[in-house]
Amino acid sequence: MTPRETVEYVAGLAKLKFNENEIEEFAGQFQNILGYISEIEKLDLEGIEPLTHITQTENVFRDDVVTPSLTQEEALANAPKRNESFFKVPKVIG
Amino acid sequence: MAEPDVLSKYEAVIGLEVHAQLKTATKAYCGCSTQYGASPNVNTCPVCLGHPGALPVFNRNVVEFALRMGLATNCSIREHSTFARKNYFYPDLPKGYQISQFEDPICYNGFIEIELGQGETKKIGITRIHMEEDTGKSIHDLDVDTLVDLNRCGTPLIEIVSEPDIRTANEAYRYLMAIRQIVMYLGICDGNMEEGSLRCDANVSVRPRGQEKFGTKTEVKNLNSFRNVEKAIEYEISRQIEVLEGGGVIHQETRMWDAATLSTKGMRSKEGSHDYRYFPEPDLVGVHVADEWVESVRGGLPELPLARKRRFISDYGLPEYDAGIFVEEQSLAEYFESTCSALEKKGNDRYKLVSNWMMTEVMRYLSEQKLLAAEFHVKPQSIAELVELFADDVISSKVAKEIFPDVLSGKSPKAIVEEQGLAQVSDVSWINEVIANILAENPDTIEKYKNGKTNVFGFLVGQALKTTKGKANPKLVNEILTQKLQDAIKG
């Protein structure tokens, strides 16, 4: 994929629409990022385990005890659209 | 549908993905309640609403429940497992990603045994079990737009992925029933498909018999009842065979089962919509399951349904059918065992009487009242007492049934029999007298009997039981009546 196609593809997955100027701009930024990643890819990583977290901590848990939720009004406060107690979104076909 | 002889040229290859909603008190990554049926959007918080900056903290019980399932299905337990983000946009998941597991699911490489009937069993492999979260609910028919309730969003799930070891729609049904029984026995999921706490997708392909290579598979979704699973898979197998027989090819796609038209339909799929771009979840640390944790979970596992069924057959001499009925519901099986252990005299014939009583009177009452055996107010000791009363010929089975309502009202069967003077009478001279009176009152019956109309026998037995209000021992009534009639013929 060309950087431009990558921008259009990722925008599609994220349900975003960009104009021509934006696509150009992001394509350039994308190319920089991918260029940097391909530099990293050149490193010899033989025998090195992937690291997903900086900390080696494990097992951070919560007890299974109910804590107060937001009220219905608070939960819906930022909703662009609502129908009584529901969030309302454009029609989604099942 | 394809003709049977065409169908038989092919073999289906099926794998199931089962999602079980866990019965934890709170959600997977926040402390909101998982209560079913609450008003819309009352069990949410910044974490499950996906507000920026909110951070998840994992519920320990989710690990505990996943381990129970893993051990119950003979899985290996992964010592270190992590979480991953599965990215997609849909309004019922406001974060824009589902926190799931990807490369290192907590349980892997297990199997369960399913029964195929006539004593046959089959092993179905379990590829993996991983922990993840449920989405909210979308409602499409209350408004021109779609309405969203996020109460369920973040409720913990385990996904149980089978190997493609299933060969028929009926095997798929049996596998799903077995999984359901296991999660219910483990107390980790209520197993209710209609309410969506157990959900199932099926991967289905067909290949000519004898061919080793798998055909192209489709994924069938929306299987929201046990019978739908079987019907949908049957339909899909037949559809694929028809396509192949007609010279067509199967496309890998997701198809929705439509219970109204009894068919599957391809979903319009956008290119790339399945690019989930998994990556390690940065907001949660990994889970380390040490051996001690595994062993403590293993130690707390209950007896599983199939093992219990086999034990009921071997220890109580129950027919397979009876054993199957009892293990279907955990508390019913426990009720049966408690009743048997309350019997004064043990033995397979008595256990079978207990079984008969439970399958008729007790289960009829439970189903009328929509109760589980665990909620039945009559103690197993009472049922044992009742069964012993007629097993010992103190009362007839007819009387036993008649006093059952009194037993339900809380009285002891022995006390009822005593109070109402219902004990069966086996006094030969008394029964002799009763029968002599009946024959005297019905002289014509003897004539009829002599002339070969032996069906009057039943009428006379009925009369004897009626005049004694069911107290006369029916076995003796039969014997004495036969004797008297023989005498009359000779006489």
XYZ file of C-alpha atoms in Angstrom:
585
model
C 0.000 0.000 0.000
C 1.215 3.512 -0.756
C 1.209 5.939 2.200
C -1.842 7.593 0.682
C -3.714 4.287 0.434
C -2.733 3.482 3.994
C -4.233 6.754 5.210
C -7.466 6.073 3.318
C -7.639 2.487 4.591
C -7.047 3.379 8.240
C -9.453 6.322 7.990
C -12.071 3.891 6.664
C -11.566 1.539 9.631
C -11.847 4.487 12.015
C -14.938 5.815 10.190
C -13.176 9.131 9.500
C -13.408 11.267 6.361
C -10.569 13.559 5.280
C -10.265 16.130 2.530
C -7.450 16.125 -0.057
C -5.152 18.419 1.944
C -5.524 16.345 5.072
C -4.842 13.114 3.215
C -1.658 14.604 1.761
C -0.553 15.875 5.144
C -1.222 12.590 6.948
C 0.354 10.562 4.160
C 3.568 12.498 4.726
C 3.423 11.953 8.473
C 2.647 8.292 7.941
C 5.636 7.893 5.710
C 7.870 9.363 8.402
C 6.487 7.065 11.052
C 6.737 3.974 8.876
C 10.237 5.014 7.840
C 11.261 5.125 11.475
C 9.696 1.740 12.139
C 11.549 0.208 9.219
C 14.785 1.552 10.727
C 13.933 -0.245 13.966
C 13.112 -3.392 12.044
C 16.747 -3.549 10.905
C 17.906 -4.204 14.470
C 19.131 -7.687 15.281
C 16.623 -8.911 17.884
C 17.717 -12.528 17.910
C 16.967 -14.077 21.313
C 15.196 -11.002 22.710
C 11.685 -11.585 24.060
C 9.011 -9.037 23.042
C 8.287 -6.535 25.806
C 4.683 -5.405 25.994
C 4.851 -3.409 29.208
C 7.628 -1.340 30.781
C 6.780 -2.744 34.191
C 7.081 -6.464 34.914
C 4.236 -6.266 37.432
C 1.539 -8.924 37.099
C -1.766 -9.725 38.804
C -3.209 -6.320 39.582
C -6.744 -7.277 40.526
C -9.914 -5.876 41.953
C -12.235 -7.807 44.283
C -15.583 -8.676 42.737
C -17.492 -6.085 44.765
C -19.953 -3.614 43.256
C -18.967 0.058 43.406
C -21.416 2.880 42.642
C -22.085 3.559 38.960
C -22.920 6.894 37.387
C -26.564 7.888 37.463
C -28.522 7.447 34.258
C -28.497 11.237 33.775
C -24.743 11.456 34.282
C -24.160 8.541 31.904
C -26.214 10.218 29.185
C -24.961 13.754 29.845
C -22.454 13.761 26.969
C -24.651 11.906 24.488
C -25.110 13.930 21.276
C -28.537 12.324 20.947
C -30.735 10.354 23.297
C -34.189 8.816 23.454
C -35.298 8.922 27.087
C -32.908 6.553 28.860
C -31.074 5.304 25.751
C -28.163 6.588 23.716
C -29.351 7.229 20.198
C -27.152 6.577 17.172
C -27.738 6.482 13.407
C -29.524 3.312 12.295
C -27.236 0.310 12.475
C -28.364 -2.698 10.497
C -28.196 -5.752 12.791
C -32.661 -28.965 0.661
C -30.345 -31.407 -1.049
C -31.542 -35.008 -1.414
C -30.339 -37.525 1.211
C -28.220 -39.536 -1.266
C -26.477 -36.322 -2.346
C -25.967 -35.232 1.269
C -24.382 -38.563 2.127
C -21.608 -38.044 -0.424
C -20.292 -35.232 1.742
C -19.012 -34.854 5.259
C -19.383 -31.668 7.294
C -16.612 -30.211 9.425
C -17.867 -27.999 12.243
C -16.250 -25.985 15.008
C -18.162 -23.957 17.578
C -17.283 -20.722 19.313
C -19.289 -20.432 22.513
C -19.471 -17.221 24.521
C -20.445 -17.724 28.146
C -21.377 -14.672 30.189
C -19.812 -15.032 33.616
C -21.930 -14.799 36.775
C -19.635 -12.345 38.507
C -21.168 -9.564 40.619
C -19.282 -6.868 38.723
C -17.989 -6.202 35.233
C -14.599 -7.376 33.972
C -12.710 -4.087 34.182
C -14.805 -1.872 36.483
C -16.968 -2.224 39.590
C -20.329 -1.684 37.852
C -22.993 -4.283 38.572
C -23.723 -6.988 35.975
C -27.379 -7.235 37.048
C -29.649 -8.388 34.200
C -32.845 -6.493 33.408
C -31.974 -3.162 35.076
C -33.246 0.128 33.592
C -31.171 1.220 30.586
C -27.814 2.829 31.285
C -27.852 2.709 35.077
C -24.861 0.341 35.447
C -22.170 2.333 33.693
C -19.109 4.360 34.632
C -16.300 6.198 32.839
C -14.452 2.890 32.262
C -17.246 0.998 30.498
C -18.492 4.160 28.747
C -15.030 4.559 27.261
C -14.453 8.046 28.618
C -10.936 9.335 27.890
C -8.449 8.710 30.664
C -10.470 6.088 32.500
C -8.407 3.020 33.388
C -9.573 -0.589 33.706
C -8.751 -2.806 36.717
C -9.293 -6.516 36.243
C -11.795 -8.572 38.285
C -10.017 -11.491 39.996
C -13.113 -13.692 39.789
C -12.935 -13.661 35.992
C -9.612 -15.497 36.190
C -11.033 -17.821 38.820
C -14.048 -18.696 36.619
C -11.948 -19.106 33.469
C -9.655 -21.486 35.378
C -12.631 -23.545 36.537
C -13.776 -23.959 32.942
C -10.272 -24.697 31.716
C -9.726 -27.419 34.292
C -13.208 -28.888 33.788
C -12.482 -29.210 30.056
C -9.035 -30.796 30.480
C -7.186 -27.703 29.251
C -3.596 -26.712 29.885
C -3.414 -23.521 31.929
C -1.062 -20.824 30.681
C 1.158 -19.551 33.465
C 1.515 -16.045 32.002
C -1.210 -14.577 29.846
C -1.938 -11.037 28.691
C -4.707 -8.889 27.293
C -5.049 -7.501 23.797
C -7.148 -4.828 22.152
C -9.418 -5.915 19.346
C -10.206 -2.731 17.455
C -13.482 -2.062 15.693
C -16.123 0.625 15.659
C -19.627 -0.213 16.716
C -21.911 1.879 18.934
C -22.439 -0.875 21.512
C -18.718 -0.736 22.389
C -17.912 2.917 23.033
C -14.170 2.456 23.649
C -13.721 1.485 19.996
C -12.009 -1.742 21.055
C -12.798 -4.856 23.011
C -10.327 -5.890 25.697
C -9.765 -9.559 24.942
C -6.946 -12.082 24.763
C -5.260 -12.951 21.500
C -1.964 -14.801 21.280
C -1.838 -16.211 24.786
C -5.298 -17.281 25.971
C -5.428 -18.398 29.611
C -6.527 -21.984 28.751
C -5.691 -24.078 25.706
C -5.562 -27.557 24.270
C -8.348 -29.344 26.170
C -11.289 -31.586 25.315
C -14.694 -32.668 26.500
C -16.487 -35.939 25.999
C -19.986 -35.837 24.509
C -22.562 -38.617 24.443
C -23.927 -39.649 21.074
C -26.625 -42.001 22.402
C -26.598 -45.818 22.701
C -23.626 -45.566 25.041
C -21.384 -44.051 22.361
C -19.182 -41.087 23.232
C -16.874 -38.797 21.303
C -14.066 -36.451 22.292
C -14.316 -32.885 21.030
C -11.121 -30.867 21.297
C -11.063 -27.425 22.898
C -8.603 -25.187 21.084
C -8.653 -22.349 23.586
C -10.613 -20.491 26.242
C -9.977 -16.784 26.614
C -11.320 -13.966 28.762
C -12.943 -10.875 27.289
C -15.784 -8.389 27.716
C -19.317 -8.226 26.355
C -20.753 -5.302 24.397
C -23.844 -3.226 25.172
C -27.218 -3.904 23.607
C -28.475 -2.257 20.429
C -32.211 -1.916 20.009
C -33.344 -1.495 16.420
C -37.109 -1.525 16.692
C -38.068 1.168 19.245
C -37.079 4.203 17.190
C -36.218 5.071 13.564
C -32.646 5.255 14.836
C -30.750 2.649 16.829
C -30.928 2.900 20.629
C -28.086 1.729 22.837
C -28.115 0.437 26.405
C -24.600 0.062 27.811
C -25.464 -1.828 31.013
C -24.064 -5.073 29.572
C -20.974 -3.386 28.137
C -17.946 -4.744 29.996
C -19.662 -7.810 31.467
C -17.078 -10.610 31.524
C -17.223 -13.440 29.012
C -15.197 -16.487 28.310
C -15.006 -17.642 24.716
C -14.650 -21.381 24.316
C -13.340 -22.343 20.881
C -13.650 -25.964 19.801
C -11.486 -27.853 17.375
C -13.169 -28.677 14.041
C -13.979 -32.134 15.448
C -17.759 -31.946 15.084
C -19.235 -33.773 12.090
C -23.016 -33.346 12.272
C -25.544 -30.751 13.372
C -26.693 -33.118 16.093
C -23.156 -33.488 17.457
C -22.948 -29.685 17.557
C -26.167 -29.598 19.562
C -24.897 -32.236 21.985
C -21.570 -30.447 22.357
C -23.338 -27.184 23.165
C -25.631 -28.908 25.688
C -22.580 -30.474 27.336
C -20.792 -27.104 27.546
C -23.944 -25.581 29.014
C -24.220 -28.270 31.672
C -20.573 -27.847 32.600
C -20.726 -24.043 33.004
C -23.880 -24.422 35.079
C -22.322 -27.098 37.299
C -19.287 -24.878 37.762
C -21.563 -22.010 38.815
C -19.867 -19.628 36.374
C -22.742 -18.952 33.920
C -26.505 -19.410 34.105
C -26.613 -21.059 30.663
C -29.665 -19.150 29.468
C -29.486 -18.926 25.667
C -32.707 -16.944 25.292
C -31.420 -14.204 27.594
C -28.099 -14.318 25.774
C -25.928 -15.513 28.631
C -24.748 -18.365 26.416
C -24.165 -17.603 22.734
C -22.839 -19.667 19.905
C -21.337 -19.144 16.447
C -20.598 -22.074 14.162
C -17.837 -22.497 11.587
C -19.163 -24.876 8.955
C -17.582 -26.425 5.878
C -18.206 -29.550 3.825
C -15.899 -31.886 1.899
C -16.465 -34.995 -0.195
C -16.268 -38.067 2.052
C -12.746 -39.430 2.145
C -11.124 -36.103 1.307
C -8.695 -34.930 3.951
C -8.461 -31.243 3.033
C -11.121 -29.017 4.619
C -13.542 -27.167 2.377
C -13.999 -23.378 2.562
C -15.860 -22.480 5.737
C -18.596 -20.005 6.520
C -19.307 -18.596 9.961
C -22.964 -18.844 11.000
C -24.135 -16.336 13.602
C -27.341 -15.464 15.464
C -27.916 -18.953 16.836
C -29.951 -17.859 19.824
C -31.536 -21.121 20.929
C -30.373 -24.716 21.221
C -32.702 -25.963 18.515
C -31.660 -23.104 16.225
C -28.081 -24.289 16.448
C -29.003 -27.687 15.083
C -31.388 -26.355 12.423
C -29.036 -23.623 11.252
C -26.088 -25.964 10.878
C -28.216 -28.542 9.074
C -29.413 -25.858 6.702
C -25.918 -24.511 6.104
C -24.472 -27.976 5.392
C -27.209 -28.651 2.883
C -26.826 -25.208 1.284
C -23.091 -25.664 0.800
C -23.577 -29.123 -0.721
C -26.144 -27.740 -3.165
C -23.756 -24.967 -4.203
C -20.937 -27.470 -4.779
C -23.193 -29.953 -6.592
C -24.310 -27.126 -8.868
C -20.697 -26.483 -9.796
C -20.364 -23.381 -7.616
C -17.799 -22.432 -4.994
C -18.223 -21.546 -1.306
C -17.061 -18.081 -0.314
C -15.612 -17.533 3.108
C -18.161 -15.231 4.716
C -20.300 -14.575 7.767
C -23.914 -15.674 7.456
C -26.805 -14.821 9.743
C -29.360 -17.468 10.720
C -32.911 -16.256 10.240
C -35.226 -18.276 12.483
C -38.294 -16.900 10.657
C -37.331 -18.207 7.200
C -35.223 -21.115 8.532
C -32.307 -20.116 6.346
C -28.906 -18.403 6.515
C -28.163 -15.191 4.661
C -24.808 -13.694 3.762
C -24.026 -10.434 5.575
C -22.975 -7.494 3.478
C -19.347 -7.304 4.448
C -17.118 -4.346 3.741
C -13.594 -5.074 2.661
C -11.247 -4.878 5.627
C -13.985 -4.796 8.253
C -12.310 -7.806 9.881
C -8.979 -6.079 10.288
C -9.036 -5.910 14.076
C -5.447 -4.675 14.442
C -4.865 -6.554 17.685
C -2.150 -5.152 19.887
C -1.169 -5.664 23.544
C -3.486 -3.821 25.943
C -1.285 -1.145 27.533
C -3.740 -0.383 30.375
C -3.705 -3.851 31.962
C -0.805 -5.892 33.258
C -0.619 -9.618 32.611
C -2.064 -12.468 34.649
C 0.245 -14.919 36.353
C -1.383 -18.173 37.402
C 0.943 -20.049 39.734
C 0.524 -23.792 40.365
C -0.981 -23.146 43.810
C -3.779 -21.137 42.226
C -4.479 -23.886 39.685
C -4.500 -26.541 42.398
C -6.799 -24.581 44.684
C -9.291 -24.148 41.826
C -8.965 -27.821 40.909
C -9.654 -28.780 44.513
C -12.910 -26.807 44.481
C -14.324 -28.292 41.272
C -17.651 -30.103 41.655
C -18.382 -33.520 40.185
C -19.118 -32.868 36.494
C -22.346 -33.919 34.764
C -21.054 -36.844 32.713
C -19.090 -38.314 35.628
C -22.146 -37.951 37.847
C -24.383 -39.610 35.282
C -22.019 -42.582 35.047
C -21.915 -42.821 38.834
C -25.730 -42.762 39.064
C -25.881 -45.648 36.607
C -23.229 -47.715 38.394
C -23.957 -46.852 42.056
C -27.762 -46.687 41.985
C -28.397 -49.063 39.082
C -30.436 -46.370 37.331
C -31.334 -46.706 33.665
C -29.359 -44.266 31.486
C -32.538 -42.327 30.814
C -33.278 -41.649 34.500
C -29.662 -40.717 35.231
C -29.690 -38.311 32.295
C -32.841 -36.582 33.566
C -31.381 -36.026 37.029
C -27.952 -34.744 36.040
C -29.619 -32.262 33.674
C -30.155 -30.020 36.673
C -27.652 -30.047 39.491
C -30.019 -29.631 42.415
C -32.338 -32.332 41.075
C -29.425 -34.766 41.044
C -28.567 -33.734 44.586
C -32.190 -34.177 45.653
C -32.224 -37.685 44.227
C -29.063 -38.596 46.124
C -30.298 -37.087 49.383
C -33.561 -39.006 49.051
C -31.737 -42.285 48.422
C -29.431 -41.754 51.369
C -32.463 -41.066 53.599
C -33.938 -44.500 52.800
C -33.834 -46.916 55.709
C -33.425 -49.928 53.456
C -31.036 -49.460 50.554
C -30.935 -51.274 47.254
C -31.262 -50.672 43.520
C -34.958 -51.585 43.457
C -35.657 -48.903 46.080
C -33.495 -46.347 44.230
C -35.515 -47.032 41.117
C -38.725 -46.387 43.098
C -37.275 -43.069 44.273
C -36.368 -42.285 40.671
C -39.894 -43.102 39.457
C -41.407 -40.926 42.151
C -39.163 -38.019 41.380
C -39.710 -38.227 37.624
C -43.483 -38.254 38.024
C -44.996 -36.604 41.107
C -42.048 -34.467 42.235
C -40.981 -33.189 38.831
C -44.571 -32.542 37.804
C -45.015 -30.341 40.858
C -41.689 -28.573 40.291
C -42.497 -27.815 36.670
C -46.021 -26.597 37.520
C -44.562 -24.258 40.139
C -41.539 -23.411 37.968
C -39.201 -24.367 40.793
C -35.753 -25.892 40.892
C -35.279 -28.889 43.170
C -33.116 -26.608 45.316
C -36.232 -24.494 45.923
C -38.503 -27.454 46.752
C -39.781 -27.050 50.314
C -40.404 -30.759 50.929
C -37.374 -32.438 52.472
C -35.831 -35.457 50.715
C -36.490 -37.382 53.972
C -40.254 -37.014 53.379
C -40.052 -38.390 49.866
C -37.896 -41.251 51.133
C -40.485 -41.993 53.831
C -43.304 -41.977 51.302
C -41.451 -44.291 48.936
C -40.678 -46.674 51.796
C -44.327 -46.758 52.870
C -45.383 -48.276 49.590
C -42.170 -50.226 49.013
C -42.940 -51.953 52.341
C -46.572 -52.531 51.292
C -47.884 -50.290 54.076
C -49.811 -48.259 51.508
C -50.619 -48.868 47.857
C -49.015 -46.665 45.220
C -52.497 -45.263 44.601
C -52.753 -44.074 48.202
C -49.202 -42.778 48.029
C -50.232 -40.549 45.130
C -53.401 -39.469 46.917
C -51.587 -38.269 50.014
C -48.895 -36.429 48.046
C -50.777 -33.088 48.326
C -50.722 -33.510 52.128
C -47.009 -34.236 51.962
C -46.630 -31.024 49.955
C -48.403 -29.138 52.699
C -45.619 -30.175 55.029
C -46.983 -33.232 56.856
C -44.914 -36.333 57.361
C -46.143 -39.242 55.204
C -46.156 -41.627 58.181
C -48.275 -39.197 60.217
C -50.735 -38.783 57.356
C -51.146 -42.531 56.957
C -51.658 -42.932 60.670
C -54.094 -40.037 61.102
C -56.233 -41.014 58.160
C -56.006 -44.741 58.855
C -54.734 -45.390 55.362
C -52.382 -48.227 56.131
C -52.958 -51.062 53.759
C -54.613 -54.047 55.354
C -53.167 -57.459 54.612
C -55.484 -59.302 56.988
C -56.526 -62.353 54.928
C -59.739 -63.132 56.803
C -60.893 -59.519 56.501
C -60.186 -59.445 52.742
C -61.923 -62.838 52.416
C -64.983 -61.349 54.012
C -64.940 -58.244 51.840
C -64.720 -60.316 48.681
C -67.372 -62.757 49.809
C -69.720 -59.799 50.346
C -68.982 -58.342 46.947
C -69.594 -61.658 45.220
C -72.828 -62.041 47.166
C -73.933 -58.603 46.024
C -73.056 -59.330 42.413
C -74.180 -62.912 41.755
C -74.439 -62.278 38.012
C -70.697 -61.669 37.762
C -69.933 -65.239 38.769
C -72.189 -66.468 35.983
C -70.481 -64.162 33.500
C -67.080 -65.354 34.666
C -68.115 -68.959 34.268
C -69.206 -68.184 30.717
C -65.762 -66.913 29.907
C -66.307 -63.197 30.431
C -63.128 -62.841 32.449
C -63.179 -59.042 32.186
C -65.536 -58.941 35.172
C -62.440 -59.720 37.224
C -61.228 -56.146 36.958
C -64.646 -54.845 37.978
C -64.618 -57.007 41.108
C -61.102 -55.892 42.078
C -62.258 -52.305 41.646
C -65.243 -52.921 43.895
C -63.040 -54.474 46.564
C -60.638 -51.521 46.559
C -63.537 -49.079 46.519
C -65.337 -50.534 49.518
C -62.064 -50.665 51.453
C -61.099 -47.141 50.354
C -57.952 -48.502 48.767
C -56.734 -50.033 51.971
C -57.016 -53.670 51.000
C -53.669 -54.979 49.809
C -54.271 -55.283 46.036
C -51.991 -58.292 45.725
C -54.039 -60.224 48.263
C -57.304 -59.051 46.699
C -56.142 -60.486 43.391
C -55.060 -63.774 44.889
C -58.156 -64.298 47.014
C -60.552 -63.262 44.271
C -58.906 -65.626 41.781
C -59.189 -68.444 44.290
C -62.866 -67.741 45.029
C -63.818 -67.556 41.372
C -61.977 -70.834 40.655
C -63.856 -72.416 43.550
C -67.166 -71.072 42.217
C -66.492 -72.584 38.767
C -65.609 -75.959 40.282
C -68.386 -75.730 42.837
